[in-house]
Structures are given as structure tokens and as C-alpha cells.
């Protein structure tokens, strides 16, 4: 057992967290990119990310064949990057805050196939596993047209194997949908937080959904145990997987290409500030890691977590990593942000991020719905509650003393902030059914 009290007494942000107050934790171990580069590349290198990118390109013909919605992007699963000036203005007026720079929404909420950021990592890991199996069995060569993977013969081959995953919902959707498309048997172990419509959708795709009354860590542990007992089964391990991480990291070069297309330059005078909602840490961690590799010291990556479940913050701030569990700090882990309801963070991700991430904002649940309505009202865009956590970063960057000081210490003066691009990274929403949107839009929570 870790000594939670020691951390509550010595780290101000952890004290706020334990008191269930919104806060920011600014990373005291943040280092210039060049200093961290050598060690990080030993774990995940530029070549590894390039390899993941090449693998996704090989699968594009297969993806296009199975999922016609990806024709527009030639089988690549990529999301729009949108200016949201009306939202920026509304946030400033509603909350009386200043949001400098150009506020943009990276719409992973609308990624094809899985409708969330999990369409990057989750789908990548399933594709990698399928490629490994098929090439090893002599049924596929990497220089072949992967469209053939949609043939009945290949589906029968994959049908011998099972893929399993533990999930709060969206990871299950991405793994479930892609595994089923390839012909795998799929079992998704879901925590109590998972929304009913996500379970229903998966079952409609022929996925076996196993429900637990317990939280996410339990669903993962059970899934892992179940899978380990079956030699034909593969477990996608959200708490440890490097493959998931690589799938997420590819996002950075894609974003750079979008900037280039839009004529947006990111450099010392025009910094990039990103806020990404975090659950176990894998998706935001992988994206942030990729962003640091591309934009180096010119990007500042913040995470956002619910006040009731800031596990990545605790793992990083205490350096207890996967051992930091919100329950030990007297926090329930129960939140409206179902995609972020992970009581303990990924040990792998919190370690690799420890010198790269700038900080972590926590956000009250009621705000998620307020942001949801504001974005819908101003920009006509709908993103799910978990996604909405991303707006806390731009809103609060200049409100907390600690984050103002971060800006001052890292060259983010008034002029550079005015020239910056701020991205709120939207992480889910596309698959939310119509009647659930109505519910979300009407939901008022006590402030
Ligand atoms: C999974 C998820 C996240 C966070 O990803 P982690 O890998 O769990 O940190 C954020 N938003 C949504 C909507 C998600 O589904």
C-alpha cells in the first residue's frame, strides 16, 4: 500500500485532488525535449512510429473495402481539424476567462469506424495482430494487396482465433468492430461504467460482451485471465500495450500534414498547446508522445481528467505510476466521463510521459455537459461528455497561478500566446445514438 497522506501533505495539487477540487498539476519533472530524447527512443523510437504508419498504409485497401465510409480518406482513419472561433468567444464570455491564440478542435470524436480516439490505437493493434498471424502462417506477404484480407478464406483463418479486451466502452468498440470485420471471435469485458448503448452496439456486431459490476481495472484483470487461459486468444492490454501507444502516436505526423495544408506554422514564435482527455493514459499519452517527437519544445501537452477520477495525475505527481489508485485518495472514480473512468493509470505510459507532459487539469462533471451544449450551440458540433474535458485546458491555462508560471518559464509570453494554436482534442462522439444526444443536451447537473 502506498502512503497517500504523505503525498497529500507535500504536493499541493494532490491535496486539491483529495479534496475533490478542480485544480492543475504542473509537472516539476518536465524537461527540454533533447534531454529526454535518448532514453525515450530506447522504448519507442521514431522508426517504431514510422513502422506503425507504414502498416496502417498497407491495411488501407482492406479498410476501404470493409468500411466504405473511409473512401474519402483512401482507407486512412483520420479526423478533421476545425477552427472553433465561436466556441472560443463563448467560453471566454461564459466563464470570464482569456483564451489566447487560435482555438481548434481536433475531431477524433468523429474518426471513422469506432467514433473515438480508440480508432487509432485499438484498431492499429488488431491489424498488427492479424498481420502477424497471417504472415507467420504464410497466408499474407507484406508486399501484397491487403484488400484480400476481406475474402472469406482469410476470415475463416482468423475465425480460429479470439481477441479479448477490457474496456469502459470505446476501446471495446474499436477492438470489437475491427476484430469482427477480420473474422476474429471477440470478447469484450466491460466495466460497470460502460454505457448501455455501447454494449448494445457491440452485441449487434456479433461481439460477446461480458459485464462486470466492478470498475475498469477488474474488467481488464478478468479479461487478461480469461485470455491467458486460451492459447488461441490474444489480449489487448490497455494498461501495458506498446502497440496501442504506437497507433496513437501516428496522429502527430498526420496533424503536421494538416497544419501544412492549412498554412499553419508551428515554431518557437508560434507554439502549439494541446489538451487531451485521459483515462488510463494510453491514448493521450501516445498522441502527446508523437507530438513531442514532431514539434519538440514548440508543443506543450496537457492532460485533462475528471475531478472524481484523476488517476494519471496521481500516477505522475506521486511517481507511484500504476500503483496510484484514486480510491486510496478517498476518491470514488465514479464520473459521467465514462471514457475516463480508470481508477489506476498505465504504468508504461506514466513512466514514458514523466518528463514530457506539461501538466494535468481536473474538471468537474457538470462542466462537461455545459461545454457539450456550448459547443453544440455555437459550432453545431456534438462530442461526448468525456471529450468535453479537453476544454478545461484552454479555459484554465491562464487562471491558475501554477499554469501561468509554467507559461512564464517556458517562453509562453503574451505575444507568443497570442500567436499560438490551442487544440482541444475531442476524443469521442460519432457513434452516440440520437436519443442519447437528446439526453446529454438536456442534462443539467448541480454546480
Ligand atoms: C479512451 C478515451 C479517452 C482516454 O484514453 P485513455 O487511453 O484511456 O487514456 C478519452 N476520451 C474518450 C472518449 C475515450 O474513449
Short mmCIF file of C-alpha atoms and ligand atoms in Angstrom, two decimals:
data_model
loop_
_atom_site.label_atom_id
_atom_site.label_comp_id
_atom_site.label_asym_id
_atom_site.label_seq_id
_atom_site.Cartn_x
_atom_site.Cartn_y
_atom_site.Cartn_z
CA UNK A 1 0.00 0.00 0.00
CA UNK A 2 1.26 3.46 -0.84
CA UNK A 3 1.15 6.28 1.67
CA UNK A 4 -1.44 8.63 0.19
CA UNK A 5 -1.24 11.02 3.13
CA UNK A 6 2.43 11.74 2.50
CA UNK A 7 1.60 12.97 -1.00
CA UNK A 8 -1.47 14.90 0.11
CA UNK A 9 0.66 16.74 2.66
CA UNK A 10 3.53 17.57 0.30
CA UNK A 11 2.06 18.15 -3.19
CA UNK A 12 -0.49 20.99 -3.38
CA UNK A 13 -2.26 19.64 -6.49
CA UNK A 14 -2.64 16.24 -4.83
CA UNK A 15 -4.20 17.95 -1.82
CA UNK A 16 -6.73 19.63 -4.14
CA UNK A 17 -7.38 16.29 -5.80
CA UNK A 18 -8.04 14.58 -2.45
CA UNK A 19 -10.41 17.43 -1.54
CA UNK A 20 -12.18 16.85 -4.87
CA UNK A 21 -11.47 20.40 -6.03
CA UNK A 22 -10.71 21.34 -9.62
CA UNK A 23 -7.02 22.00 -10.00
CA UNK A 24 -3.97 21.87 -12.24
CA UNK A 25 -0.87 19.83 -11.61
CA UNK A 26 2.17 21.29 -13.35
CA UNK A 27 4.93 18.78 -13.95
CA UNK A 28 8.03 19.61 -11.85
CA UNK A 29 10.00 16.99 -13.80
CA UNK A 30 9.24 18.47 -17.22
CA UNK A 31 12.43 18.57 -19.30
CA UNK A 32 13.51 20.03 -22.64
CA UNK A 33 12.87 17.54 -25.43
CA UNK A 34 16.51 16.97 -26.33
CA UNK A 35 17.31 15.85 -22.78
CA UNK A 36 14.63 13.16 -22.77
CA UNK A 37 15.08 12.04 -26.34
CA UNK A 38 17.77 9.37 -25.93
CA UNK A 39 16.07 7.42 -23.18
CA UNK A 40 12.63 7.66 -24.76
CA UNK A 41 13.83 6.39 -28.13
CA UNK A 42 15.09 3.23 -26.42
CA UNK A 43 11.47 2.47 -25.56
CA UNK A 44 9.56 3.85 -28.56
CA UNK A 45 11.67 5.16 -31.45
CA UNK A 46 10.94 7.25 -34.50
CA UNK A 47 11.42 4.07 -36.55
CA UNK A 48 8.75 2.30 -34.49
CA UNK A 49 6.29 5.09 -35.23
CA UNK A 50 7.23 5.10 -38.93
CA UNK A 51 6.71 1.33 -38.98
CA UNK A 52 3.22 1.75 -37.50
CA UNK A 53 2.44 4.40 -40.08
CA UNK A 54 3.57 2.09 -42.91
CA UNK A 55 1.46 -0.77 -41.51
CA UNK A 56 -1.66 1.42 -41.48
CA UNK A 57 -0.93 2.35 -45.10
CA UNK A 58 -0.67 -1.36 -46.04
CA UNK A 59 -4.07 -2.00 -44.48
CA UNK A 60 -5.75 0.96 -46.19
CA UNK A 61 -7.11 -1.09 -49.15
CA UNK A 62 -8.63 -3.62 -46.73
CA UNK A 63 -10.15 -0.88 -44.58
CA UNK A 64 -11.58 0.85 -47.62
CA UNK A 65 -13.15 -2.41 -48.78
CA UNK A 66 -14.76 -3.22 -45.40
CA UNK A 67 -15.65 0.32 -44.38
CA UNK A 68 -16.80 2.41 -47.37
CA UNK A 69 -17.02 5.46 -45.05
CA UNK A 70 -13.19 5.61 -45.31
CA UNK A 71 -13.16 6.06 -49.11
CA UNK A 72 -12.82 9.83 -48.79
CA UNK A 73 -9.54 9.36 -46.91
CA UNK A 74 -8.36 6.44 -49.07
CA UNK A 75 -8.67 3.94 -46.25
CA UNK A 76 -6.80 6.05 -43.73
CA UNK A 77 -8.67 6.63 -40.47
CA UNK A 78 -8.13 10.35 -39.90
CA UNK A 79 -10.17 13.18 -38.42
CA UNK A 80 -10.79 16.82 -39.34
CA UNK A 81 -9.06 19.73 -37.64
CA UNK A 82 -11.53 22.58 -37.24
CA UNK A 83 -11.34 26.20 -36.16
CA UNK A 84 -13.92 26.91 -33.43
CA UNK A 85 -13.87 30.71 -33.07
CA UNK A 86 -17.49 30.94 -31.88
CA UNK A 87 -16.82 28.41 -29.14
CA UNK A 88 -13.67 30.30 -28.17
CA UNK A 89 -15.63 33.51 -27.80
CA UNK A 90 -18.46 31.80 -25.93
CA UNK A 91 -16.07 30.14 -23.47
CA UNK A 92 -14.37 33.46 -22.77
CA UNK A 93 -17.68 35.23 -22.21
CA UNK A 94 -19.37 32.47 -20.24
CA UNK A 95 -16.51 31.84 -17.85
CA UNK A 96 -14.88 35.26 -17.84
CA UNK A 97 -11.54 33.79 -18.93
CA UNK A 98 -8.99 34.71 -21.54
CA UNK A 99 -8.14 32.12 -24.20
CA UNK A 100 -5.30 33.48 -26.30
CA UNK A 101 -4.36 32.18 -29.74
CA UNK A 102 -6.34 30.23 -32.30
CA UNK A 103 -8.58 27.62 -30.66
CA UNK A 104 -9.06 24.49 -32.74
CA UNK A 105 -10.86 21.20 -32.29
CA UNK A 106 -9.12 18.01 -33.36
CA UNK A 107 -12.11 15.85 -34.10
CA UNK A 108 -11.07 12.33 -33.19
CA UNK A 109 -14.62 12.30 -31.88
CA UNK A 110 -15.56 11.74 -35.49
CA UNK A 111 -12.98 9.17 -36.55
CA UNK A 112 -14.38 6.55 -38.91
CA UNK A 113 -15.33 3.03 -37.79
CA UNK A 114 -15.04 3.41 -34.00
CA UNK A 115 -16.16 7.03 -33.49
CA UNK A 116 -13.44 7.77 -30.96
CA UNK A 117 -9.71 8.22 -30.49
CA UNK A 118 -9.60 4.44 -29.96
CA UNK A 119 -9.91 4.12 -33.72
CA UNK A 120 -6.19 4.96 -33.73
CA UNK A 121 -4.67 2.64 -31.13
CA UNK A 122 -7.29 -0.06 -30.79
CA UNK A 123 -7.68 -0.67 -34.48
CA UNK A 124 -3.95 -0.50 -35.06
CA UNK A 125 -3.29 -3.22 -32.51
CA UNK A 126 -5.89 -5.56 -34.03
CA UNK A 127 -4.45 -5.01 -37.52
CA UNK A 128 -0.93 -5.66 -36.27
CA UNK A 129 -2.06 -8.90 -34.63
CA UNK A 130 -3.86 -10.01 -37.80
CA UNK A 131 -0.80 -9.26 -39.92
CA UNK A 132 1.46 -11.18 -37.52
CA UNK A 133 -0.80 -14.25 -37.62
CA UNK A 134 -1.35 -14.22 -41.37
CA UNK A 135 2.28 -13.65 -42.36
CA UNK A 136 3.50 -16.31 -39.93
CA UNK A 137 1.03 -18.81 -41.41
CA UNK A 138 2.24 -17.95 -44.94
CA UNK A 139 -1.15 -16.55 -45.90
CA UNK A 140 -0.04 -12.98 -46.46
CA UNK A 141 3.05 -11.15 -47.68
CA UNK A 142 3.65 -7.53 -46.70
CA UNK A 143 4.04 -6.58 -50.39
CA UNK A 144 0.60 -7.96 -51.30
CA UNK A 145 -2.67 -6.06 -51.68
CA UNK A 146 -4.25 -6.33 -48.23
CA UNK A 147 -7.74 -6.00 -49.70
CA UNK A 148 -7.63 -9.79 -49.90
CA UNK A 149 -7.95 -9.93 -46.11
CA UNK A 150 -11.66 -9.33 -46.61
CA UNK A 151 -12.02 -12.61 -48.58
CA UNK A 152 -13.95 -15.48 -46.98
CA UNK A 153 -10.87 -17.70 -46.88
CA UNK A 154 -8.99 -15.21 -44.71
CA UNK A 155 -12.00 -14.67 -42.48
CA UNK A 156 -12.16 -18.43 -41.89
CA UNK A 157 -8.47 -18.36 -40.99
CA UNK A 158 -8.91 -15.57 -38.43
CA UNK A 159 -12.06 -17.28 -37.15
CA UNK A 160 -9.88 -19.84 -35.39
CA UNK A 161 -8.59 -17.09 -33.11
CA UNK A 162 -10.08 -14.95 -30.36
CA UNK A 163 -9.32 -11.33 -29.44
CA UNK A 164 -10.23 -10.08 -25.96
CA UNK A 165 -10.11 -6.70 -24.27
CA UNK A 166 -11.22 -4.98 -21.07
CA UNK A 167 -12.93 -1.65 -21.65
CA UNK A 168 -15.08 1.16 -20.32
CA UNK A 169 -16.70 1.25 -23.75
CA UNK A 170 -14.85 2.91 -26.58
CA UNK A 171 -11.82 0.63 -26.67
CA UNK A 172 -14.23 -2.29 -26.78
CA UNK A 173 -16.00 -0.67 -29.74
CA UNK A 174 -12.81 -0.19 -31.72
CA UNK A 175 -11.38 -3.64 -30.98
CA UNK A 176 -14.76 -5.31 -31.34
CA UNK A 177 -15.73 -3.74 -34.66
CA UNK A 178 -12.35 -4.26 -36.34
CA UNK A 179 -11.83 -7.78 -34.97
CA UNK A 180 -15.30 -8.80 -36.13
CA UNK A 181 -14.62 -7.34 -39.59
CA UNK A 182 -11.50 -9.50 -39.91
CA UNK A 183 -13.41 -12.59 -38.76
CA UNK A 184 -11.94 -12.99 -35.27
CA UNK A 185 -14.06 -14.19 -32.38
CA UNK A 186 -14.23 -11.26 -29.96
CA UNK A 187 -14.91 -10.96 -26.24
CA UNK A 188 -15.16 -7.53 -24.65
CA UNK A 189 -15.02 -7.37 -20.85
CA UNK A 190 -16.89 -4.26 -19.79
CA UNK A 191 -16.84 -2.33 -16.55
CA UNK A 192 -19.91 -1.05 -14.74
CA UNK A 193 -19.25 2.46 -16.14
CA UNK A 194 -19.82 1.37 -19.72
CA UNK A 195 -22.88 2.93 -21.30
CA UNK A 196 -25.67 0.58 -22.31
CA UNK A 197 -25.76 1.78 -25.93
CA UNK A 198 -22.11 0.81 -26.36
CA UNK A 199 -22.85 -2.72 -25.16
CA UNK A 200 -25.89 -2.95 -27.44
CA UNK A 201 -23.95 -1.73 -30.46
CA UNK A 202 -21.20 -4.30 -29.89
CA UNK A 203 -23.67 -7.15 -29.48
CA UNK A 204 -25.29 -6.12 -32.75
CA UNK A 205 -21.91 -6.71 -34.45
CA UNK A 206 -21.69 -10.24 -33.09
CA UNK A 207 -19.30 -9.37 -30.28
CA UNK A 208 -19.59 -11.24 -26.98
CA UNK A 209 -19.94 -8.65 -24.21
CA UNK A 210 -19.20 -9.76 -20.65
CA UNK A 211 -20.36 -7.33 -17.99
CA UNK A 212 -18.85 -6.71 -14.57
CA UNK A 213 -20.44 -4.91 -11.66
CA UNK A 214 -16.95 -3.69 -10.81
CA UNK A 215 -14.66 -0.99 -12.19
CA UNK A 216 -12.36 -0.91 -15.18
CA UNK A 217 -9.29 -2.48 -13.52
CA UNK A 218 -11.41 -5.50 -12.64
CA UNK A 219 -12.71 -5.87 -16.19
CA UNK A 220 -9.13 -5.74 -17.50
CA UNK A 221 -7.87 -8.27 -14.95
CA UNK A 222 -10.69 -10.70 -15.75
CA UNK A 223 -10.21 -10.30 -19.48
CA UNK A 224 -6.49 -10.89 -19.18
CA UNK A 225 -7.03 -14.03 -17.05
CA UNK A 226 -9.64 -15.39 -19.44
CA UNK A 227 -7.41 -14.78 -22.45
CA UNK A 228 -4.24 -16.18 -20.90
CA UNK A 229 -6.04 -19.47 -20.30
CA UNK A 230 -6.67 -19.88 -24.06
CA UNK A 231 -3.65 -20.34 -26.36
CA UNK A 232 -5.72 -19.21 -29.38
CA UNK A 233 -6.65 -15.95 -27.66
CA UNK A 234 -4.91 -12.59 -27.77
CA UNK A 235 -5.44 -9.93 -25.12
CA UNK A 236 -5.27 -6.23 -25.93
CA UNK A 237 -3.79 -4.86 -22.73
CA UNK A 238 -4.74 -1.21 -22.31
CA UNK A 239 -2.60 -0.93 -19.17
CA UNK A 240 0.62 -2.09 -20.87
CA UNK A 241 0.36 -2.19 -24.64
CA UNK A 242 3.10 -0.60 -26.74
CA UNK A 243 1.15 -1.36 -29.93
CA UNK A 244 -1.82 0.71 -28.81
CA UNK A 245 0.59 3.51 -27.98
CA UNK A 246 2.14 3.37 -31.45
CA UNK A 247 -1.25 3.57 -33.13
CA UNK A 248 -1.96 6.76 -31.19
CA UNK A 249 1.48 8.24 -31.82
CA UNK A 250 0.92 8.21 -35.60
CA UNK A 251 -1.61 11.03 -35.09
CA UNK A 252 1.19 13.58 -34.77
CA UNK A 253 2.58 13.37 -38.30
CA UNK A 254 -0.96 13.40 -39.66
CA UNK A 255 -1.64 16.58 -37.70
CA UNK A 256 1.56 18.13 -39.06
CA UNK A 257 0.32 17.41 -42.59
CA UNK A 258 -2.99 19.09 -41.78
CA UNK A 259 -1.17 22.15 -40.46
CA UNK A 260 0.93 22.27 -43.64
CA UNK A 261 -2.19 22.09 -45.78
CA UNK A 262 -3.81 24.92 -43.82
CA UNK A 263 -0.64 27.02 -43.92
CA UNK A 264 -0.22 26.87 -40.15
CA UNK A 265 3.36 27.08 -38.95
CA UNK A 266 4.38 25.78 -35.53
CA UNK A 267 7.71 27.15 -34.32
CA UNK A 268 9.24 28.96 -31.36
CA UNK A 269 7.26 32.11 -32.08
CA UNK A 270 4.06 30.16 -32.84
CA UNK A 271 3.74 27.45 -30.19
CA UNK A 272 1.19 24.66 -30.06
CA UNK A 273 -0.71 23.98 -26.82
CA UNK A 274 -2.77 20.81 -26.64
CA UNK A 275 -5.20 19.44 -24.06
CA UNK A 276 -6.22 15.77 -24.30
CA UNK A 277 -8.65 13.92 -22.00
CA UNK A 278 -7.04 10.98 -20.19
CA UNK A 279 -8.40 7.72 -18.82
CA UNK A 280 -5.69 5.13 -18.34
CA UNK A 281 -3.33 7.46 -20.22
CA UNK A 282 -2.65 5.42 -23.35
CA UNK A 283 -4.47 7.47 -25.97
CA UNK A 284 -3.44 10.94 -24.79
CA UNK A 285 -0.01 9.60 -23.90
CA UNK A 286 0.60 8.13 -27.33
CA UNK A 287 -0.66 11.25 -29.08
CA UNK A 288 1.40 13.53 -26.81
CA UNK A 289 4.49 11.40 -27.31
CA UNK A 290 4.09 11.62 -31.07
CA UNK A 291 3.52 15.37 -30.87
CA UNK A 292 6.72 15.87 -28.85
CA UNK A 293 8.68 13.88 -31.43
CA UNK A 294 7.37 16.07 -34.25
CA UNK A 295 7.15 19.53 -32.65
CA UNK A 296 9.67 19.09 -29.82
CA UNK A 297 9.84 22.10 -27.45
CA UNK A 298 7.31 24.01 -29.54
CA UNK A 299 4.44 21.84 -28.31
CA UNK A 300 3.06 21.85 -24.77
CA UNK A 301 0.90 18.85 -23.92
CA UNK A 302 -1.62 18.96 -21.09
CA UNK A 303 -3.95 16.20 -19.97
CA UNK A 304 -7.48 16.60 -18.62
CA UNK A 305 -9.22 14.28 -16.16
CA UNK A 306 -12.43 14.27 -14.13
CA UNK A 307 -12.22 15.53 -10.55
CA UNK A 308 -13.61 12.15 -9.50
CA UNK A 309 -11.01 10.10 -11.38
CA UNK A 310 -7.63 11.84 -11.88
CA UNK A 311 -5.56 8.66 -11.91
CA UNK A 312 -2.92 9.74 -14.43
CA UNK A 313 -2.35 12.94 -12.46
CA UNK A 314 -1.83 10.90 -9.29
CA UNK A 315 0.44 8.38 -11.01
CA UNK A 316 2.64 11.17 -12.39
CA UNK A 317 2.61 13.51 -9.40
CA UNK A 318 3.42 10.80 -6.85
CA UNK A 319 5.69 8.79 -9.18
CA UNK A 320 3.85 5.73 -7.95
CA UNK A 321 2.71 5.17 -11.56
CA UNK A 322 0.33 2.18 -11.89
CA UNK A 323 0.26 1.82 -8.10
CA UNK A 324 -1.52 5.15 -7.70
CA UNK A 325 -5.22 4.40 -7.35
CA UNK A 326 -7.84 7.11 -6.86
CA UNK A 327 -9.60 5.09 -4.16
CA UNK A 328 -6.57 5.41 -1.89
CA UNK A 329 -7.02 9.17 -2.05
CA UNK A 330 -10.64 8.87 -0.99
CA UNK A 331 -12.00 9.49 -4.49
CA UNK A 332 -14.80 7.34 -5.89
CA UNK A 333 -13.66 7.02 -9.52
CA UNK A 334 -17.31 7.40 -10.49
CA UNK A 335 -17.79 10.01 -13.22
CA UNK A 336 -20.08 11.00 -16.07
CA UNK A 337 -16.98 10.82 -18.26
CA UNK A 338 -17.27 7.07 -18.80
CA UNK A 339 -14.30 7.05 -21.20
CA UNK A 340 -12.04 8.46 -18.49
CA UNK A 341 -13.14 6.23 -15.61
CA UNK A 342 -9.89 4.36 -14.93
CA UNK A 343 -9.03 4.24 -11.22
CA UNK A 344 -5.34 3.49 -11.84
CA UNK A 345 -3.17 4.65 -14.76
CA UNK A 346 -0.97 2.76 -17.19
CA UNK A 347 2.48 2.18 -15.67
CA UNK A 348 4.11 2.19 -19.07
CA UNK A 349 2.54 5.45 -20.18
CA UNK A 350 3.02 7.38 -16.94
CA UNK A 351 6.69 6.42 -16.98
CA UNK A 352 7.36 7.39 -20.59
CA UNK A 353 5.47 10.68 -20.13
CA UNK A 354 7.07 11.68 -16.86
CA UNK A 355 9.39 14.31 -18.36
CA UNK A 356 7.32 15.15 -21.46
CA UNK A 357 3.87 16.11 -20.30
CA UNK A 358 3.45 19.74 -19.16
CA UNK A 359 0.62 19.21 -16.70
CA UNK A 360 -2.84 17.84 -15.98
CA UNK A 361 -6.10 19.78 -15.40
CA UNK A 362 -9.02 18.29 -13.50
CA UNK A 363 -12.59 19.16 -14.38
CA UNK A 364 -15.94 18.83 -12.59
CA UNK A 365 -18.52 16.60 -14.27
CA UNK A 366 -21.17 19.33 -14.54
CA UNK A 367 -18.89 21.36 -16.79
CA UNK A 368 -18.71 18.53 -19.33
CA UNK A 369 -22.37 18.97 -20.13
CA UNK A 370 -22.08 22.76 -20.12
CA UNK A 371 -19.23 22.53 -22.65
CA UNK A 372 -21.21 19.98 -24.66
CA UNK A 373 -24.15 22.34 -25.02
CA UNK A 374 -21.96 25.37 -25.67
CA UNK A 375 -20.09 23.61 -28.49
CA UNK A 376 -23.33 22.38 -29.99
CA UNK A 377 -24.94 25.81 -29.71
CA UNK A 378 -22.01 27.74 -31.16
CA UNK A 379 -20.41 25.42 -33.70
CA UNK A 380 -23.14 22.82 -34.28
CA UNK A 381 -20.75 20.03 -33.30
CA UNK A 382 -21.56 17.19 -30.92
CA UNK A 383 -18.91 15.40 -28.90
CA UNK A 384 -19.44 13.04 -25.96
CA UNK A 385 -19.06 14.16 -22.32
CA UNK A 386 -15.60 12.56 -21.86
CA UNK A 387 -14.36 14.51 -24.88
CA UNK A 388 -15.54 17.79 -23.45
CA UNK A 389 -12.93 17.59 -20.70
CA UNK A 390 -10.49 18.94 -23.32
CA UNK A 391 -11.89 22.47 -22.95
CA UNK A 392 -10.71 22.81 -19.37
CA UNK A 393 -7.12 23.34 -20.57
CA UNK A 394 -7.67 26.41 -22.76
CA UNK A 395 -10.12 27.83 -20.20
CA UNK A 396 -7.84 27.47 -17.19
CA UNK A 397 -4.32 27.86 -18.59
CA UNK A 398 -4.12 31.50 -17.56
CA UNK A 399 -6.37 31.16 -14.50
CA UNK A 400 -4.21 29.09 -12.16
CA UNK A 401 -1.03 30.55 -10.72
CA UNK A 402 0.83 27.28 -11.38
CA UNK A 403 -0.02 27.13 -15.09
CA UNK A 404 0.64 30.87 -15.53
CA UNK A 405 4.05 30.25 -14.04
CA UNK A 406 4.57 27.35 -16.44
CA UNK A 407 3.87 29.74 -19.32
CA UNK A 408 6.28 32.32 -17.93
CA UNK A 409 9.04 29.74 -17.50
CA UNK A 410 8.63 28.21 -20.95
CA UNK A 411 8.65 31.26 -23.14
CA UNK A 412 4.88 31.47 -23.48
CA UNK A 413 4.70 35.24 -23.10
CA UNK A 414 1.75 37.36 -24.17
CA UNK A 415 2.92 37.71 -27.75
CA UNK A 416 3.65 34.03 -28.27
CA UNK A 417 0.39 33.01 -26.64
CA UNK A 418 -1.43 35.37 -28.98
CA UNK A 419 0.33 33.63 -31.90
CA UNK A 420 -0.28 30.14 -30.56
CA UNK A 421 -2.57 27.39 -31.74
CA UNK A 422 -4.51 25.77 -28.91
CA UNK A 423 -6.06 22.41 -29.61
CA UNK A 424 -8.85 20.85 -27.61
CA UNK A 425 -8.51 17.18 -28.58
CA UNK A 426 -12.04 15.76 -28.90
CA UNK A 427 -11.88 12.05 -28.24
CA UNK A 428 -15.32 10.53 -28.88
CA UNK A 429 -18.87 11.04 -30.12
CA UNK A 430 -19.63 9.88 -33.66
CA UNK A 431 -21.42 6.66 -32.68
CA UNK A 432 -23.61 8.16 -29.94
CA UNK A 433 -27.26 7.37 -30.84
CA UNK A 434 -29.76 10.18 -31.46
CA UNK A 435 -31.80 9.61 -28.29
CA UNK A 436 -28.65 9.70 -26.16
CA UNK A 437 -27.69 13.10 -27.61
CA UNK A 438 -31.08 14.39 -26.54
CA UNK A 439 -30.37 13.12 -23.04
CA UNK A 440 -26.91 14.73 -22.98
CA UNK A 441 -28.17 18.05 -24.30
CA UNK A 442 -30.90 18.17 -21.65
CA UNK A 443 -28.75 17.04 -18.75
CA UNK A 444 -28.29 19.66 -16.03
CA UNK A 445 -26.01 18.83 -13.13
CA UNK A 446 -25.66 20.66 -9.86
CA UNK A 447 -22.84 23.22 -9.98
C1 LIG B 1 -10.42 6.16 -24.04
C2 LIG B 1 -10.86 7.52 -24.09
C3 LIG B 1 -10.05 8.56 -23.64
C4 LIG B 1 -8.73 8.39 -22.95
O1 LIG B 1 -7.91 7.35 -23.39
P1 LIG B 1 -7.03 6.53 -22.37
O2 LIG B 1 -6.16 5.69 -23.22
O3 LIG B 1 -7.95 5.69 -21.53
O4 LIG B 1 -6.30 7.50 -21.53
C5 LIG B 1 -10.55 9.84 -23.75
N1 LIG B 1 -11.77 10.09 -24.27
C6 LIG B 1 -12.56 9.11 -24.74
C7 LIG B 1 -13.89 9.47 -25.32
C8 LIG B 1 -12.14 7.79 -24.66
O5 LIG B 1 -12.93 6.83 -25.11
#
